[in-house]
XYZ file of C-alpha atoms in Angstrom:
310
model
C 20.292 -1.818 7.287
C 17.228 -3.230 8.554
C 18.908 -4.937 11.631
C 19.914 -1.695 12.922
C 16.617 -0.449 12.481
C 15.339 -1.025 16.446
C 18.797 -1.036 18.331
C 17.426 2.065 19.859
C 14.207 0.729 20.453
C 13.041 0.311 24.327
C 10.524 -1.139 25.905
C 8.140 1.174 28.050
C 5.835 -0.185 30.442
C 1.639 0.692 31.109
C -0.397 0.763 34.266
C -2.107 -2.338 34.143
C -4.222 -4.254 36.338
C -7.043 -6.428 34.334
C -5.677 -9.919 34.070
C -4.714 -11.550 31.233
C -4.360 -9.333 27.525
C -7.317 -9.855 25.534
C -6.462 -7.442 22.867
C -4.991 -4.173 21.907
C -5.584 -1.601 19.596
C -4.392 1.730 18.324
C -6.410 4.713 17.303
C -6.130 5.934 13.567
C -4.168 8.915 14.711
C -2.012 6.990 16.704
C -2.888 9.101 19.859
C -4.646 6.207 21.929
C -3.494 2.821 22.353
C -6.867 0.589 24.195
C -6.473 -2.715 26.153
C -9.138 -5.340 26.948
C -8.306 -8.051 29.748
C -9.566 -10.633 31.509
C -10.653 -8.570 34.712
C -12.079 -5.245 34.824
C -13.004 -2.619 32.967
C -11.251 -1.615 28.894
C -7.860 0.670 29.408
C -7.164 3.980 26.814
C -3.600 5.387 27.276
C -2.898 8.905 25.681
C 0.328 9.134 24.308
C 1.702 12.547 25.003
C 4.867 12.789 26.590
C 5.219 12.326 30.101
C 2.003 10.962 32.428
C 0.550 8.769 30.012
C 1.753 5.618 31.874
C -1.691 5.332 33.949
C -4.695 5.632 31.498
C -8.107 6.055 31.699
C -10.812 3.106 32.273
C -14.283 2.857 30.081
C -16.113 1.647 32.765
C -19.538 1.956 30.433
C -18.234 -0.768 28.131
C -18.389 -3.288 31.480
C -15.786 -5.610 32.374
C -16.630 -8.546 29.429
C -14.472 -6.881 26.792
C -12.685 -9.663 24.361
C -12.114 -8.000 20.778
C -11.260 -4.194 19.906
C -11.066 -1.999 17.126
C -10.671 1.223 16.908
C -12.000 2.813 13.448
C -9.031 3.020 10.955
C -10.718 5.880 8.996
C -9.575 9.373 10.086
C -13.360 11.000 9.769
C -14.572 8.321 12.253
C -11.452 8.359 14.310
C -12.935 8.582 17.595
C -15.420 5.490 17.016
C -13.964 2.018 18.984
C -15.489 -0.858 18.649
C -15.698 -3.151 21.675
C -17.134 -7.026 21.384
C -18.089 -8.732 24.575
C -17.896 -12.706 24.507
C -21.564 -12.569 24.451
C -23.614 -11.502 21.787
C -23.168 -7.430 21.412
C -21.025 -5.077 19.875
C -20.341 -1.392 21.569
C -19.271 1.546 19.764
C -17.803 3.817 22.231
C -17.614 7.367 21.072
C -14.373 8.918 22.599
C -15.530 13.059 22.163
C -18.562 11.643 23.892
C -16.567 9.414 26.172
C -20.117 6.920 26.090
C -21.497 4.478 23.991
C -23.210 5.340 21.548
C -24.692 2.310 19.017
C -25.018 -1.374 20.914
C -24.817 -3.838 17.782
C -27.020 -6.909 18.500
C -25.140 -10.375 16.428
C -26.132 -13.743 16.589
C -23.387 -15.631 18.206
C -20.622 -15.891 20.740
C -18.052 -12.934 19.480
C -14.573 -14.653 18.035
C -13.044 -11.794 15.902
C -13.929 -8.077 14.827
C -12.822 -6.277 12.099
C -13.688 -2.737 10.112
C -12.913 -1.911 6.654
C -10.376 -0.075 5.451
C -12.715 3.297 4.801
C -14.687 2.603 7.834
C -17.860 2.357 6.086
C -18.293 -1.937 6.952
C -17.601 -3.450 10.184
C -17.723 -7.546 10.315
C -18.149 -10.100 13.474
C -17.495 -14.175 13.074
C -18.519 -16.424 16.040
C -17.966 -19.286 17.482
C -20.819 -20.614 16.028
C -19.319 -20.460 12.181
C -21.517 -17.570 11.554
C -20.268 -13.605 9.606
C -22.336 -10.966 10.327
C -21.266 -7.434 8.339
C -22.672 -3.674 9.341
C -23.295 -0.979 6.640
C -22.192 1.995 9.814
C -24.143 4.685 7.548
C -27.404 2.171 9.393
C -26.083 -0.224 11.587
C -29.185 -1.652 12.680
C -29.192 -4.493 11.211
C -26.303 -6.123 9.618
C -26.249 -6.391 5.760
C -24.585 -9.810 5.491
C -25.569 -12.762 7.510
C -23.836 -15.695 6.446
C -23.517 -19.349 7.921
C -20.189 -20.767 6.763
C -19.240 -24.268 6.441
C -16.718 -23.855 9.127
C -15.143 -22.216 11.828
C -13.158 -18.733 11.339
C -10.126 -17.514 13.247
C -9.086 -14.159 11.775
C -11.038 -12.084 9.386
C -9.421 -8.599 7.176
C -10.396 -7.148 4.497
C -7.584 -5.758 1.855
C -6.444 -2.455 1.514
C -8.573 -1.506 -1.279
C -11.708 -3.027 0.338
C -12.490 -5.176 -2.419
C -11.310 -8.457 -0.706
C -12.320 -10.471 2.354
C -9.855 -12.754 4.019
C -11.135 -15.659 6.427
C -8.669 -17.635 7.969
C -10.067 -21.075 9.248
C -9.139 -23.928 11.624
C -8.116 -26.549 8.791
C -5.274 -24.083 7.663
C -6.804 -22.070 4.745
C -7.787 -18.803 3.690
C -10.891 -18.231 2.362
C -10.894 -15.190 -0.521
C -13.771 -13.524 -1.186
C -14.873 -10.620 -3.411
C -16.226 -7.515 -1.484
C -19.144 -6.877 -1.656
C -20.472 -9.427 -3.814
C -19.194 -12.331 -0.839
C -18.310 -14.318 -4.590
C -16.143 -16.944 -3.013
C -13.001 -16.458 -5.159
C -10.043 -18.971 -3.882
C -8.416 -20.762 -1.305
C -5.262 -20.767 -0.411
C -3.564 -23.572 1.388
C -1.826 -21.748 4.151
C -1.025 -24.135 6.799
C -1.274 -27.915 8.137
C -3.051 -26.849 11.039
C -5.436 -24.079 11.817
C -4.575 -20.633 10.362
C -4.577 -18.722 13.112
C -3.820 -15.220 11.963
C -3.468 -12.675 9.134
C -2.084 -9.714 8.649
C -1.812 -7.195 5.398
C 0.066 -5.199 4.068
C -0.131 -1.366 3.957
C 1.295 -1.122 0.168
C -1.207 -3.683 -0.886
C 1.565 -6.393 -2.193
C 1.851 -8.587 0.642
C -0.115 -11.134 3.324
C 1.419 -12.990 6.097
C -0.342 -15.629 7.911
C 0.545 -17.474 11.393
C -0.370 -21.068 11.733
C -0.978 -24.039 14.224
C 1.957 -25.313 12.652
C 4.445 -23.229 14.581
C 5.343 -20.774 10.610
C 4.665 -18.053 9.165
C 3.614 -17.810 5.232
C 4.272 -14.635 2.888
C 2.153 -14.532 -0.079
C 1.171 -12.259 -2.960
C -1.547 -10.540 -2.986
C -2.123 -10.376 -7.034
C -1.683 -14.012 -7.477
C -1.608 -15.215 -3.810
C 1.631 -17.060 -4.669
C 3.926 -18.285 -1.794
C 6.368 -15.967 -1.372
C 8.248 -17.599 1.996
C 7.709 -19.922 4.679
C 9.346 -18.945 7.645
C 9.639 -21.336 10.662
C 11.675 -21.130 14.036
C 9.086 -21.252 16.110
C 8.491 -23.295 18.733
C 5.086 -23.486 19.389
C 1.676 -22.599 17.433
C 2.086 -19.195 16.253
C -1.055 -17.096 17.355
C -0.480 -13.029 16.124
C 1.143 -11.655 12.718
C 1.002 -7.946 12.149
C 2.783 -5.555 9.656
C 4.316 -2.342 10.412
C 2.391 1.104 9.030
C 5.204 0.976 6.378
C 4.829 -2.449 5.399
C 8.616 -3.076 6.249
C 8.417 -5.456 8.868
C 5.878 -8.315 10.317
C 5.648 -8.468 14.035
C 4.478 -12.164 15.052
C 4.204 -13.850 18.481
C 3.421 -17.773 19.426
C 3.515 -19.202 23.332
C 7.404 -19.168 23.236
C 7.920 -16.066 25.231
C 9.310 -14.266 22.599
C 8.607 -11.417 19.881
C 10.023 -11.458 16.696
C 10.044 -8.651 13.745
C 10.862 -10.406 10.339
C 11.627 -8.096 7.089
C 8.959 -8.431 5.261
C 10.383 -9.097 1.873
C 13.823 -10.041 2.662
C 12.441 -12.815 5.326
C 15.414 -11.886 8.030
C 15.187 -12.045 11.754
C 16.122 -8.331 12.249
C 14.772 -8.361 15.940
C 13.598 -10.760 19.058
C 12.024 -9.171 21.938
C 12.392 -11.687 24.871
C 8.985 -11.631 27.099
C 8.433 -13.312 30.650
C 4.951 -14.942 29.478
C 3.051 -16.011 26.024
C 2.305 -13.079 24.418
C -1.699 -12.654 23.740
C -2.506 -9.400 21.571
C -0.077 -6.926 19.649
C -0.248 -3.943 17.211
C 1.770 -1.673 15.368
C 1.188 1.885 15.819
C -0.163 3.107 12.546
C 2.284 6.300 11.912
C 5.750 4.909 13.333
C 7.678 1.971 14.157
C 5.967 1.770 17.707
C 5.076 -1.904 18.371
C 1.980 -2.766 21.183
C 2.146 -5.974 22.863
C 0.029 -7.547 25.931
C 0.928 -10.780 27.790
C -1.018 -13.142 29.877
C 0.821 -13.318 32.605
C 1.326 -16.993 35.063
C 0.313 -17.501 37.989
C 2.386 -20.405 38.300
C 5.394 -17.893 38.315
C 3.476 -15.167 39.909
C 4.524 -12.965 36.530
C 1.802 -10.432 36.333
C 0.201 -9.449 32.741
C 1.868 -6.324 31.442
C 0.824 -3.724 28.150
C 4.211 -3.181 26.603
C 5.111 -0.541 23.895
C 8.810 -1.455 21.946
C 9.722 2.480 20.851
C 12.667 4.189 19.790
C 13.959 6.259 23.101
């Protein structure tokens, strides 16, 4: 059943001319999907039917964009968060189309995150530091921490009462929220850990690892529930669908592949024509976001792709 899930599936094509994919992101609503690259300015398309293909630039945010997150919490809904490598945060307000809070952090920006109600917002840099904002008065940020090492991927869990940090010797950190009690670790890979991704129904979390797999584990007991391998290179990007059905997961092997999440089965592979930098499910349907590099060596150009049912 789940292998004929995406044999109508297509992939569609965006207007893009900014370099390399940094990132992607959808909106809560599912209405905006936002791309940051490696030259010029952020990209919003709005996904109505017909002329959507060519988007709209946020020229404001400059051309320095790395990390993005839109807020997941529908009251906030028009609030994206844009990191620069340098040391700022911008919150663009899309009713205001401007910016409308600059967040000041302490390091070189490596990952950006929100919780799940949209109330905390957390930065890690390259400099092993965590910085998390209370948004009710984002002034100042109301954890600073210095950690003993240096942090890939950060997420908190679906009840907001967890913090995952995934690191470069493999592991995931646990921690309570808000109390940052350090709670476990969990021995996730050989080689840097160099994503995570949750599940929607709370049960499950998949990590991606230097070691070219992909771990399952429970949440309750953070048990292994599968290693899956195949890969042939480091894999960089895990993600699970709004359902929490399927993982979508990416390394440098010019490919996309969408595991079942409980079952473990290759139900789909998505062939791409360079390493695959930044994807997202849309949050409301089986919609898949993905964003390539590109080679000049080839002359292959980066491209914003969205895998939908036609």
């Amino acid at each position: 059943m789940a292998a004929n899930t995406f044999q109508n599936h297509k992939e569609t094509k965006m207007h893009w001319e900014q370099g390399a994919i940094y990132d992607l992101s959808w909106s809560s609503d599912g209405g905006l999907l936002t791309a940051a690259g490696a030259k010029g300015p952020v990209r919003s398309w709005r996904l109505e039917r017909g002329g959507h293909k060519e988007g709209e630039e946020l020229k404001e945010l400059g051309n320095d964009i790395e990390r993005l997150a839109w807020c997941p919490a529908l009251q906030h809904s028009q609030i994206l968060a844009a990191a620069s490598y340098e040391k700022c945060v911008f919150l663009w307000d899309q009713r205001a189309n401007s910016v409308s809070t600059k967040l000041d952090t302490s390091g070189l920006n490596s990952d950006i995150c929100w919780s799940p109600s949209g109330k905390y917002f957390a930065v890690v840099n390259r400099e092993e530091g965590l910085e998390i904002f209370d948004m009710a008065s984002p002034q100042s940020p109301v954890v600073v921490a210095e950690l003993d090492e240096v942090v890939c991927s950060i997420k908190w869990d679906v009840s907001e009462s967890l913090l995952f940090m995934t690191t470069l010797r493999g592991s995931v950190e646990v921690y309570a929220w808000p109390s940052m009690e350090h709670l476990t670790m969990i021995p996730a890979h050989t080689a840097a850990c160099n994503a995570i991704g949750i599940d929607p129904r709370s049960k499950l979390l998949a990590t991606g690892g230097a070691d070219a797999t992909m771990g399952i584990w429970r949440t309750d007991d953070f048990s292994t529930v599968r290693t899956i391998d195949g890969y042939e290179s480091p894999l960089l990007l895990v993600n699970f669908s709004s359902d929490g059905r399927f993982i979508a997961s990416a390394s440098d092997d010019f490919a996309v592949r969408l595991h079942d999440s409980y079952s473990g089965e290759l139900v789909q592979q998505v062939t791409v024509t360079s390493m695959t930098t930044a994807l997202e499910w849309h949050p409301r349907n089986l919609a898949l976001a993905y964003g390539s590099a590109g080679s000049a060596k080839t002359s292959i150009k980066p491209t914003v792709t969205i895998f939908l049912k036609s």
